[in-house]
Short mmCIF file of C-alpha atoms and ligand atoms in Angstrom, two decimals:
data_model
loop_
_atom_site.label_atom_id
_atom_site.label_comp_id
_atom_site.label_asym_id
_atom_site.label_seq_id
_atom_site.Cartn_x
_atom_site.Cartn_y
_atom_site.Cartn_z
CA MET A 10 -34.76 5.12 -73.12
CA GLU A 11 -32.74 4.42 -69.79
CA LYS A 12 -29.68 1.84 -70.64
CA VAL A 13 -28.08 -0.30 -68.18
CA ARG A 14 -25.25 -2.77 -68.51
CA CYS A 15 -26.05 -5.33 -66.17
CA LEU A 16 -29.67 -5.89 -65.05
CA ILE A 17 -30.84 -8.07 -62.40
CA ALA A 18 -34.29 -9.70 -61.90
CA GLY A 19 -34.96 -10.93 -58.69
CA GLY A 20 -33.65 -10.11 -54.90
CA GLY A 21 -32.92 -13.09 -53.15
CA PRO A 22 -30.25 -14.43 -52.15
CA ALA A 23 -28.75 -15.20 -55.85
CA GLY A 24 -30.07 -11.65 -56.98
CA TYR A 25 -28.16 -9.54 -54.30
CA THR A 26 -24.92 -11.86 -54.68
CA ALA A 27 -25.17 -11.15 -58.34
CA ALA A 28 -25.00 -7.66 -57.54
CA ILE A 29 -22.54 -7.39 -55.05
CA TYR A 30 -20.09 -9.17 -57.35
CA ALA A 31 -21.54 -6.78 -60.36
CA SER A 32 -21.04 -3.96 -58.65
CA ARG A 33 -17.41 -4.59 -57.85
CA ALA A 34 -17.15 -5.68 -60.76
CA ASN A 35 -18.23 -1.75 -62.49
CA LEU A 36 -20.87 -3.57 -63.96
CA SER A 37 -23.21 -1.03 -62.55
CA PRO A 38 -26.12 -3.00 -61.80
CA VAL A 39 -29.61 -2.24 -61.76
CA LEU A 40 -31.57 -5.04 -59.80
CA TYR A 41 -35.41 -5.15 -59.39
CA GLU A 42 -36.43 -7.53 -56.36
CA GLY A 43 -40.15 -8.30 -57.46
CA ILE A 44 -42.75 -9.39 -55.91
CA GLN A 45 -41.11 -10.36 -52.50
CA PRO A 46 -37.96 -8.21 -51.69
CA GLY A 47 -35.60 -10.70 -49.80
CA GLY A 48 -37.15 -13.45 -51.39
CA GLN A 49 -38.36 -17.05 -49.62
CA LEU A 50 -35.97 -16.26 -47.01
CA THR A 51 -37.76 -13.85 -45.85
CA THR A 52 -40.45 -16.06 -45.05
CA THR A 53 -38.64 -18.59 -43.18
CA THR A 54 -37.69 -18.32 -39.71
CA ASP A 55 -33.82 -19.41 -38.25
CA ILE A 56 -31.29 -20.38 -41.21
CA GLU A 57 -29.11 -22.97 -39.03
CA ASN A 58 -26.98 -23.83 -42.70
CA TYR A 59 -25.99 -20.75 -43.67
CA PRO A 60 -22.14 -20.87 -42.78
CA GLY A 61 -20.57 -17.94 -41.06
CA PHE A 62 -23.57 -17.62 -38.72
CA GLU A 63 -22.52 -19.82 -35.70
CA ASN A 64 -25.88 -19.62 -34.06
CA GLY A 65 -27.83 -19.33 -37.19
CA ILE A 66 -29.15 -15.49 -38.33
CA ALA A 67 -33.04 -14.72 -39.22
CA GLY A 68 -33.73 -14.94 -42.94
CA GLN A 69 -34.98 -11.99 -42.78
CA ALA A 70 -32.16 -10.60 -41.21
CA LEU A 71 -29.82 -12.18 -43.67
CA MET A 72 -31.61 -11.00 -46.43
CA ASP A 73 -31.55 -7.13 -45.03
CA SER A 74 -27.85 -7.80 -44.68
CA MET A 75 -27.46 -8.96 -48.44
CA ARG A 76 -29.45 -6.51 -49.53
CA ALA A 77 -27.51 -3.46 -47.38
CA GLN A 78 -23.61 -4.99 -48.87
CA ALA A 79 -25.41 -4.71 -52.61
CA ALA A 80 -26.38 -0.98 -51.63
CA ARG A 81 -23.17 -0.11 -50.27
CA LEU A 82 -21.53 -1.57 -52.83
CA GLY A 83 -23.30 0.43 -55.36
CA ALA A 84 -26.47 -1.22 -56.16
CA ASP A 85 -29.23 0.47 -58.07
CA LEU A 86 -31.88 -1.18 -56.22
CA ARG A 87 -35.34 -1.30 -57.01
CA ARG A 88 -38.99 -1.69 -56.13
CA GLY A 89 -40.61 -3.75 -59.66
CA ILE A 90 -41.23 -6.33 -60.73
CA ILE A 91 -40.11 -7.47 -64.46
CA THR A 92 -43.79 -7.78 -66.84
CA GLY A 93 -42.51 -8.60 -70.03
CA ALA A 94 -38.71 -8.57 -71.84
CA ASP A 95 -37.62 -9.20 -75.60
CA LEU A 96 -34.71 -10.96 -76.01
CA SER A 97 -34.32 -11.05 -79.76
CA SER A 98 -31.51 -9.12 -79.87
CA ARG A 99 -29.09 -7.17 -77.99
CA PRO A 100 -29.63 -4.75 -75.77
CA PHE A 101 -32.77 -6.76 -74.45
CA ARG A 102 -35.58 -4.72 -73.72
CA ILE A 103 -36.91 -5.39 -70.47
CA THR A 104 -40.46 -3.65 -69.16
CA VAL A 105 -41.41 -3.13 -65.59
CA ASP A 106 -44.43 -3.20 -64.06
CA ASN A 107 -44.88 0.78 -63.51
CA GLY A 108 -44.59 1.16 -67.78
CA ASP A 109 -40.71 1.29 -67.72
CA GLU A 110 -38.75 0.17 -70.23
CA ILE A 111 -34.94 -0.60 -69.93
CA GLU A 112 -32.96 -1.53 -72.44
CA ALA A 113 -29.74 -3.77 -71.12
CA ASP A 114 -26.35 -5.34 -72.66
CA SER A 115 -26.83 -8.17 -70.25
CA LEU A 116 -29.47 -9.78 -68.04
CA ILE A 117 -29.43 -11.94 -65.18
CA ILE A 118 -32.54 -13.98 -64.14
CA ALA A 119 -32.88 -14.91 -60.48
CA THR A 120 -36.49 -14.64 -60.20
CA GLY A 121 -36.62 -17.49 -57.70
CA ALA A 122 -39.79 -19.95 -57.26
CA THR A 123 -43.42 -19.57 -55.76
CA ALA A 124 -45.24 -21.73 -53.74
CA LYS A 125 -47.68 -23.98 -55.18
CA TYR A 126 -51.10 -24.18 -54.64
CA LEU A 127 -53.61 -27.30 -54.51
CA GLY A 128 -55.73 -25.91 -57.16
CA LEU A 129 -59.11 -26.15 -55.01
CA GLU A 130 -61.94 -23.74 -55.66
CA SER A 131 -62.50 -23.44 -51.95
CA GLU A 132 -58.61 -22.49 -51.76
CA THR A 133 -59.16 -19.51 -53.75
CA ARG A 134 -62.19 -18.57 -51.95
CA PHE A 135 -60.05 -18.32 -48.85
CA ARG A 136 -56.56 -16.99 -49.61
CA GLY A 137 -55.94 -14.63 -47.27
CA MET A 138 -58.72 -15.55 -45.19
CA GLY A 139 -57.23 -18.68 -43.49
CA VAL A 140 -55.07 -20.18 -46.47
CA SER A 141 -51.83 -19.63 -46.73
CA ALA A 142 -48.42 -20.41 -48.18
CA CYS A 143 -46.47 -19.09 -45.47
CA ALA A 144 -46.41 -20.09 -41.67
CA THR A 145 -44.00 -17.62 -40.63
CA CYS A 146 -45.54 -14.39 -42.03
CA ASP A 147 -49.08 -15.77 -40.96
CA GLY A 148 -48.61 -17.92 -38.15
CA PHE A 149 -49.03 -15.21 -35.61
CA PHE A 150 -52.74 -14.63 -36.30
CA TYR A 151 -53.62 -18.55 -34.97
CA ARG A 152 -52.38 -18.09 -31.84
CA ASN A 153 -53.75 -21.10 -29.97
CA ARG A 154 -55.51 -22.11 -32.65
CA GLN A 155 -55.89 -25.16 -34.54
CA VAL A 156 -54.03 -25.60 -38.34
CA ALA A 157 -53.20 -27.91 -40.91
CA VAL A 158 -50.07 -27.94 -42.89
CA VAL A 159 -50.37 -29.80 -46.27
CA GLY A 160 -46.90 -32.01 -48.06
CA GLY A 161 -44.59 -34.11 -46.31
CA GLY A 162 -41.33 -32.44 -47.71
CA ASP A 163 -38.92 -30.54 -45.34
CA THR A 164 -40.90 -27.33 -45.58
CA ALA A 165 -44.24 -28.91 -44.20
CA CYS A 166 -41.94 -30.19 -41.67
CA GLU A 167 -40.31 -26.54 -40.42
CA GLU A 168 -43.99 -24.79 -41.22
CA ALA A 169 -45.58 -27.75 -38.94
CA SER A 170 -42.87 -27.34 -36.04
CA TYR A 171 -42.94 -23.51 -36.74
CA LEU A 172 -46.93 -23.47 -36.24
CA ALA A 173 -46.84 -26.28 -33.34
CA ASN A 174 -45.21 -23.13 -31.26
CA ILE A 175 -47.75 -21.10 -31.38
CA CYS A 176 -50.90 -23.06 -32.14
CA SER A 177 -52.65 -25.73 -29.88
CA LYS A 178 -52.48 -28.34 -32.68
CA VAL A 179 -51.01 -28.65 -36.22
CA TYR A 180 -52.26 -31.55 -38.65
CA MET A 181 -49.89 -32.61 -41.43
CA ILE A 182 -52.01 -33.57 -44.33
CA VAL A 183 -50.38 -36.21 -46.16
CA ARG A 184 -51.08 -37.89 -49.06
CA ARG A 185 -48.63 -41.02 -48.91
CA ASP A 186 -47.61 -42.86 -45.92
CA VAL A 187 -44.07 -41.73 -45.60
CA LEU A 188 -42.51 -38.26 -45.77
CA ARG A 189 -40.31 -36.97 -48.05
CA ALA A 190 -38.23 -34.67 -45.21
CA SER A 191 -34.79 -35.23 -44.32
CA PRO A 192 -34.68 -37.74 -41.29
CA ALA A 193 -34.11 -35.19 -38.78
CA MET A 194 -36.92 -33.17 -39.84
CA GLN A 195 -39.22 -36.55 -39.48
CA GLU A 196 -38.08 -36.76 -36.40
CA LYS A 197 -38.82 -33.79 -35.06
CA VAL A 198 -42.50 -33.43 -36.32
CA LYS A 199 -43.30 -36.75 -34.99
CA SER A 200 -42.03 -36.40 -31.59
CA THR A 201 -43.84 -32.82 -31.43
CA PRO A 202 -47.11 -33.91 -29.34
CA ASN A 203 -49.66 -31.33 -31.16
CA ILE A 204 -48.81 -32.28 -34.01
CA GLU A 205 -50.88 -35.16 -35.94
CA ILE A 206 -50.12 -36.80 -39.24
CA LEU A 207 -52.72 -37.42 -41.30
CA TRP A 208 -51.43 -40.25 -43.17
CA ASN A 209 -52.53 -40.96 -46.63
CA CYS A 210 -54.98 -38.12 -46.69
CA ASN A 211 -55.83 -35.60 -48.93
CA THR A 212 -57.89 -32.47 -49.01
CA ARG A 213 -61.70 -32.60 -51.14
CA GLU A 214 -62.30 -28.89 -49.84
CA ILE A 215 -61.48 -25.94 -47.38
CA LEU A 216 -64.62 -24.88 -45.63
CA GLY A 217 -65.35 -22.28 -43.89
CA ASP A 218 -67.75 -18.97 -43.87
CA LEU A 219 -67.93 -15.39 -44.08
CA SER A 220 -65.12 -15.19 -41.42
CA GLY A 221 -62.83 -17.35 -43.49
CA VAL A 222 -61.69 -21.09 -42.63
CA THR A 223 -62.97 -23.13 -40.39
CA GLY A 224 -62.50 -26.63 -41.21
CA ALA A 225 -61.31 -28.83 -44.65
CA ARG A 226 -62.91 -32.18 -45.56
CA ILE A 227 -60.58 -34.91 -46.07
CA LEU A 228 -60.38 -37.89 -48.11
CA ARG A 229 -58.16 -40.98 -46.99
CA LYS A 230 -56.94 -43.19 -49.84
CA ASP A 231 -59.37 -46.62 -47.77
CA GLY A 232 -61.95 -43.82 -48.96
CA GLU A 233 -63.13 -42.24 -45.60
CA VAL A 234 -64.13 -38.64 -45.84
CA PHE A 235 -64.04 -36.84 -42.55
CA ASP A 236 -63.84 -33.17 -41.57
CA ILE A 237 -61.19 -31.82 -39.32
CA ALA A 238 -62.16 -28.31 -37.27
CA ILE A 239 -58.88 -25.50 -37.97
CA ASP A 240 -58.70 -22.06 -38.56
CA GLY A 241 -55.63 -21.65 -41.05
CA PHE A 242 -54.90 -24.18 -43.92
CA PHE A 243 -51.28 -23.98 -45.16
CA LEU A 244 -49.60 -25.00 -48.45
CA ALA A 245 -46.43 -26.68 -48.42
CA ILE A 246 -46.32 -28.67 -51.78
CA GLY A 247 -43.56 -27.23 -53.35
CA HIS A 248 -42.62 -24.57 -55.40
CA HIS A 249 -42.54 -23.72 -59.29
CA PRO A 250 -40.12 -21.15 -61.03
CA ASN A 251 -40.89 -17.55 -62.10
CA SER A 252 -39.73 -17.83 -65.29
CA GLU A 253 -42.73 -17.24 -67.15
CA VAL A 254 -41.90 -13.42 -68.36
CA PHE A 255 -38.71 -14.84 -70.01
CA SER A 256 -39.74 -18.25 -71.89
CA ARG A 257 -40.37 -16.98 -74.59
CA TRP A 258 -36.95 -16.90 -75.64
CA ILE A 259 -35.14 -18.97 -72.77
CA ASP A 260 -34.96 -23.08 -73.15
CA THR A 261 -36.51 -24.38 -69.90
CA ASP A 262 -37.07 -27.87 -68.97
CA GLU A 263 -40.41 -29.63 -68.58
CA ASN A 264 -41.33 -28.11 -65.25
CA GLY A 265 -40.20 -24.48 -66.33
CA TYR A 266 -36.61 -24.51 -64.72
CA ILE A 267 -34.61 -22.54 -66.84
CA VAL A 268 -31.67 -24.52 -68.74
CA THR A 269 -27.94 -23.35 -68.32
CA ASP A 270 -24.76 -24.80 -69.76
CA GLY A 271 -23.09 -26.98 -67.76
CA LYS A 272 -21.70 -25.87 -64.59
CA THR A 273 -22.28 -21.74 -65.99
CA SER A 274 -25.09 -19.68 -66.08
CA ARG A 275 -25.02 -19.53 -69.16
CA THR A 276 -28.87 -19.80 -71.12
CA ASN A 277 -29.56 -20.51 -74.95
CA VAL A 278 -29.48 -16.66 -75.16
CA ASP A 279 -26.14 -14.89 -75.22
CA GLY A 280 -25.60 -12.52 -72.67
CA VAL A 281 -28.64 -13.88 -70.73
CA PHE A 282 -27.84 -15.68 -67.38
CA ALA A 283 -29.69 -17.86 -64.78
CA ALA A 284 -29.09 -18.24 -61.19
CA GLY A 285 -30.73 -19.19 -57.68
CA ASP A 286 -33.78 -21.05 -58.08
CA VAL A 287 -35.44 -20.38 -61.27
CA GLN A 288 -32.96 -22.86 -62.85
CA ASP A 289 -32.33 -25.11 -59.78
CA PRO A 290 -34.92 -27.79 -59.20
CA LEU A 291 -32.37 -29.96 -56.90
CA TYR A 292 -30.47 -27.88 -54.49
CA ARG A 293 -32.33 -24.91 -53.61
CA GLN A 294 -30.56 -23.49 -50.84
CA ALA A 295 -30.04 -20.44 -49.85
CA ILE A 296 -26.15 -20.92 -50.27
CA THR A 297 -26.34 -22.88 -53.83
CA ALA A 298 -28.62 -20.29 -54.68
CA ALA A 299 -26.03 -16.87 -53.72
CA ALA A 300 -23.67 -19.28 -55.39
CA SER A 301 -24.60 -19.02 -58.64
CA GLY A 302 -25.27 -15.45 -58.15
CA CYS A 303 -21.70 -14.75 -58.06
CA ARG A 304 -21.59 -17.61 -61.22
CA ALA A 305 -23.95 -15.37 -63.33
CA ALA A 306 -22.08 -12.19 -62.10
CA LEU A 307 -18.66 -13.57 -63.11
CA ASP A 308 -20.16 -15.08 -66.30
CA ALA A 309 -22.19 -11.63 -66.99
CA GLU A 310 -18.40 -9.77 -66.48
CA LYS A 311 -16.58 -11.33 -68.75
CA TYR A 312 -19.68 -11.52 -71.33
CA LEU A 313 -19.65 -8.06 -71.36
CA ASN A 314 -15.66 -7.36 -71.15
CA SER A 315 -15.26 -10.06 -74.32
P1 LIG B 22 -40.90 -31.22 -51.91
O1 LIG B 22 -41.19 -31.07 -53.23
O2 LIG B 22 -39.74 -31.87 -51.27
O3 LIG B 22 -41.92 -31.93 -50.98
C1 LIG B 22 -43.46 -31.60 -51.44
C2 LIG B 22 -44.19 -32.08 -50.55
O4 LIG B 22 -45.54 -31.79 -50.78
C3 LIG B 22 -44.20 -33.52 -51.13
O5 LIG B 22 -43.95 -34.12 -49.91
C4 LIG B 22 -45.54 -33.96 -51.75
O6 LIG B 22 -45.94 -35.35 -51.97
C5 LIG B 22 -46.58 -32.85 -51.18
N1 LIG B 22 -47.02 -32.58 -52.39
C6 LIG B 22 -46.97 -32.46 -53.54
N2 LIG B 22 -48.05 -32.00 -54.52
C7 LIG B 22 -49.18 -32.29 -53.57
C8 LIG B 22 -50.75 -32.60 -54.00
N3 LIG B 22 -50.85 -31.81 -54.61
N4 LIG B 22 -51.46 -32.55 -52.62
C9 LIG B 22 -50.95 -33.28 -51.59
N5 LIG B 22 -49.50 -32.99 -51.43
C10 LIG B 22 -48.46 -32.67 -52.20
O7 LIG B 22 -40.84 -29.53 -51.42
P2 LIG B 22 -40.61 -28.67 -50.06
O8 LIG B 22 -40.65 -27.31 -50.54
O9 LIG B 22 -40.40 -29.21 -49.51
O10 LIG B 22 -38.79 -28.76 -50.44
C11 LIG B 22 -38.11 -28.51 -51.52
C12 LIG B 22 -36.83 -28.31 -51.63
O11 LIG B 22 -35.86 -27.71 -50.22
C13 LIG B 22 -36.53 -30.00 -51.06
O12 LIG B 22 -35.15 -30.58 -51.83
C14 LIG B 22 -35.81 -29.66 -49.35
O13 LIG B 22 -35.06 -30.41 -49.12
C15 LIG B 22 -35.36 -28.38 -49.38
N6 LIG B 22 -35.62 -27.99 -48.03
C16 LIG B 22 -34.73 -27.42 -47.63
C17 LIG B 22 -34.96 -26.55 -46.01
C18 LIG B 22 -33.77 -26.97 -45.06
O14 LIG B 22 -32.54 -27.67 -45.53
N7 LIG B 22 -34.00 -26.54 -43.78
C19 LIG B 22 -36.16 -26.66 -45.65
C20 LIG B 22 -36.84 -26.54 -46.82
C21 LIG B 22 -36.57 -27.08 -47.68
P3 LIG B 22 -45.02 -36.55 -51.78
O15 LIG B 22 -43.91 -36.88 -51.49
O16 LIG B 22 -46.05 -37.86 -51.64
O17 LIG B 22 -44.59 -36.12 -53.98
#
């Protein structure tokens, strides 16, 4: 069985940064990139708040660069999803979706978070046929069409703004009478002429036929039910942490976020560290994820060399 000193789960800012630091510390890290190599940033447009890029940088370009940096420094980057983990004793035993089993002296969990869905049957039926959780991935297909975005946070506002540049009209379906987003993002969507906010509204059903989504049935808090004509339905209602594979062994909070020890990345299992969105319900920024990846690699180095 293959044995590695430092196994990293997840190819986002946290995982790649951990790989950069672990490589430079001679830990010979092996990193499995997971379902979405590059992580959530590959589904955003320009990142304007990542320091060092005066004029901003595309999310995909930032991730490609982090990945290339980790590879250049010697990290072994692999396509693959970790499907099982036995963390009951050391070395830890990790199973990959291709059937490989690996022994690891230390483990850094940087598996990120995944978009939430409403849980409607029609949402599942039309997934990939008009229902999407990624405007930058799929917005292109709705050029000059009408679409809806669900949610009132920063993600929803960003997605609505992005889609407003492509689509003829964007509805924002917001369940309260306020947006949760930052004031700047609120201002942006409110001042975009082809964005219409449907306040106090929930989606009752996504309507469609064999060709895909054709509309949505909306229920307003006052009891009114009405339909909107749309071709695309975009979810932007938050994320859940990808901690399930490890949750038998690793302590999580009530929402599934991995609990770490104080300012460190240490989990309740010695030799297992967590970084990035999987342990961060609060900040969830690329820069904070990268910083926590750095911490995890330093913690792993200290653990392995002690
Ligand atoms: P948030 O949790 O901030 O917002 C989720 C939104 O979805 C809320 O408006 C919430 O409504 C709504 N919602 C949740 N569940 C449902 C449901 N079942 N039906 C209808 N609406 C629902 O998530 P985001 O992904 O927007 O943001 C996550 C974090 O990332 C935040 O801290 C945000 O600031 C940050 N972020 C920062 C960006 C940047 O700095 N450029 C860009 C994007 C995100 P309600 O308000 O009623 O709870």
